[in-house]
Amino acid sequence: MRNDEDQEKQVLRNGDFEDEQPEWSEKKFNRMVWRTRVRLLSNAVGALLLFYLLYVLYLSLSQIFFVYPGEE
């Protein structure tokens, strides 16, 4: 019984790894690289835009509440 378990573990261990690497064409690889760059750039621009909008909202609220305290 013990020998069968060892053989099963060995079979699973040998089948887990593939020696062949995927064949990527250079054109497909470059396309993936540029897509990743564009995605990262768009995320950075979106984050900067969000921070800018929050800053503008903060300035607007501070001007409303602190510059004109008695005018209602």
Short mmCIF file of C-alpha atoms in Angstrom, two decimals:
data_model
loop_
_atom_site.label_atom_id
_atom_site.label_comp_id
_atom_site.label_asym_id
_atom_site.label_seq_id
_atom_site.Cartn_x
_atom_site.Cartn_y
_atom_site.Cartn_z
CA MET A 1 0.00 0.00 0.00
CA ARG A 2 2.81 2.38 0.86
CA ASN A 3 4.54 1.71 -2.47
CA ASP A 4 1.37 2.61 -4.42
CA GLU A 5 1.13 5.97 -2.63
CA ASP A 6 4.77 6.75 -3.40
CA GLN A 7 4.27 5.91 -7.07
CA GLU A 8 1.16 8.11 -7.23
CA LYS A 9 3.05 11.03 -5.69
CA GLN A 10 5.90 10.51 -8.14
CA VAL A 11 3.53 10.48 -11.11
CA LEU A 12 1.89 13.69 -9.95
CA ARG A 13 5.25 15.30 -9.34
CA ASN A 14 6.54 14.41 -12.81
CA GLY A 15 3.35 15.63 -14.51
CA ASP A 16 3.26 18.99 -12.78
CA PHE A 17 6.13 20.57 -14.68
CA GLU A 18 6.42 21.17 -18.39
CA ASP A 19 9.83 21.51 -19.97
CA GLU A 20 8.56 23.25 -23.09
CA GLN A 21 8.36 27.02 -22.99
CA PRO A 22 5.53 28.72 -24.84
CA GLU A 23 6.41 29.99 -28.26
CA TRP A 24 5.74 33.71 -28.42
CA SER A 25 6.15 35.63 -31.59
CA GLU A 26 8.03 38.88 -31.17
CA LYS A 27 5.09 40.84 -32.55
CA LYS A 28 2.67 39.33 -30.02
CA PHE A 29 5.13 39.91 -27.18
CA ASN A 30 5.60 43.58 -28.15
CA ARG A 31 1.84 44.03 -28.40
CA MET A 32 1.42 42.68 -24.87
CA VAL A 33 4.18 44.97 -23.58
CA TRP A 34 2.55 48.05 -25.11
CA ARG A 35 -0.88 47.09 -23.80
CA THR A 36 0.60 46.82 -20.32
CA ARG A 37 2.31 50.20 -20.65
CA VAL A 38 -0.87 51.88 -21.85
CA ARG A 39 -2.88 50.29 -19.03
CA LEU A 40 -0.38 51.47 -16.40
CA LEU A 41 -0.30 54.97 -17.90
CA SER A 42 -4.10 55.18 -17.96
CA ASN A 43 -4.25 54.06 -14.31
CA ALA A 44 -1.71 56.72 -13.34
CA VAL A 45 -3.59 59.44 -15.24
CA GLY A 46 -6.86 58.35 -13.61
CA ALA A 47 -5.30 58.50 -10.14
CA LEU A 48 -3.88 61.97 -10.80
CA LEU A 49 -7.26 63.16 -12.08
CA LEU A 50 -8.96 61.79 -8.97
CA PHE A 51 -6.48 63.56 -6.67
CA TYR A 52 -6.93 66.81 -8.62
CA LEU A 53 -10.73 66.62 -8.35
CA LEU A 54 -10.53 65.92 -4.61
CA TYR A 55 -8.16 68.89 -4.20
CA VAL A 56 -10.51 71.19 -6.13
CA LEU A 57 -13.43 69.99 -4.00
CA TYR A 58 -11.41 70.66 -0.83
CA LEU A 59 -10.51 74.18 -1.99
CA SER A 60 -14.12 74.93 -2.91
CA LEU A 61 -15.46 73.76 0.43
CA SER A 62 -12.79 75.59 2.39
CA GLN A 63 -13.53 78.80 0.49
CA ILE A 64 -17.27 78.46 1.09
CA PHE A 65 -17.01 77.80 4.83
CA PHE A 66 -14.01 79.90 5.86
CA VAL A 67 -14.03 82.94 3.60
CA TYR A 68 -17.75 83.71 3.92
CA PRO A 69 -18.66 82.61 7.47
CA GLY A 70 -21.38 85.19 8.23
CA GLU A 71 -23.17 85.51 4.91
CA GLU A 72 -26.27 83.35 4.86
#
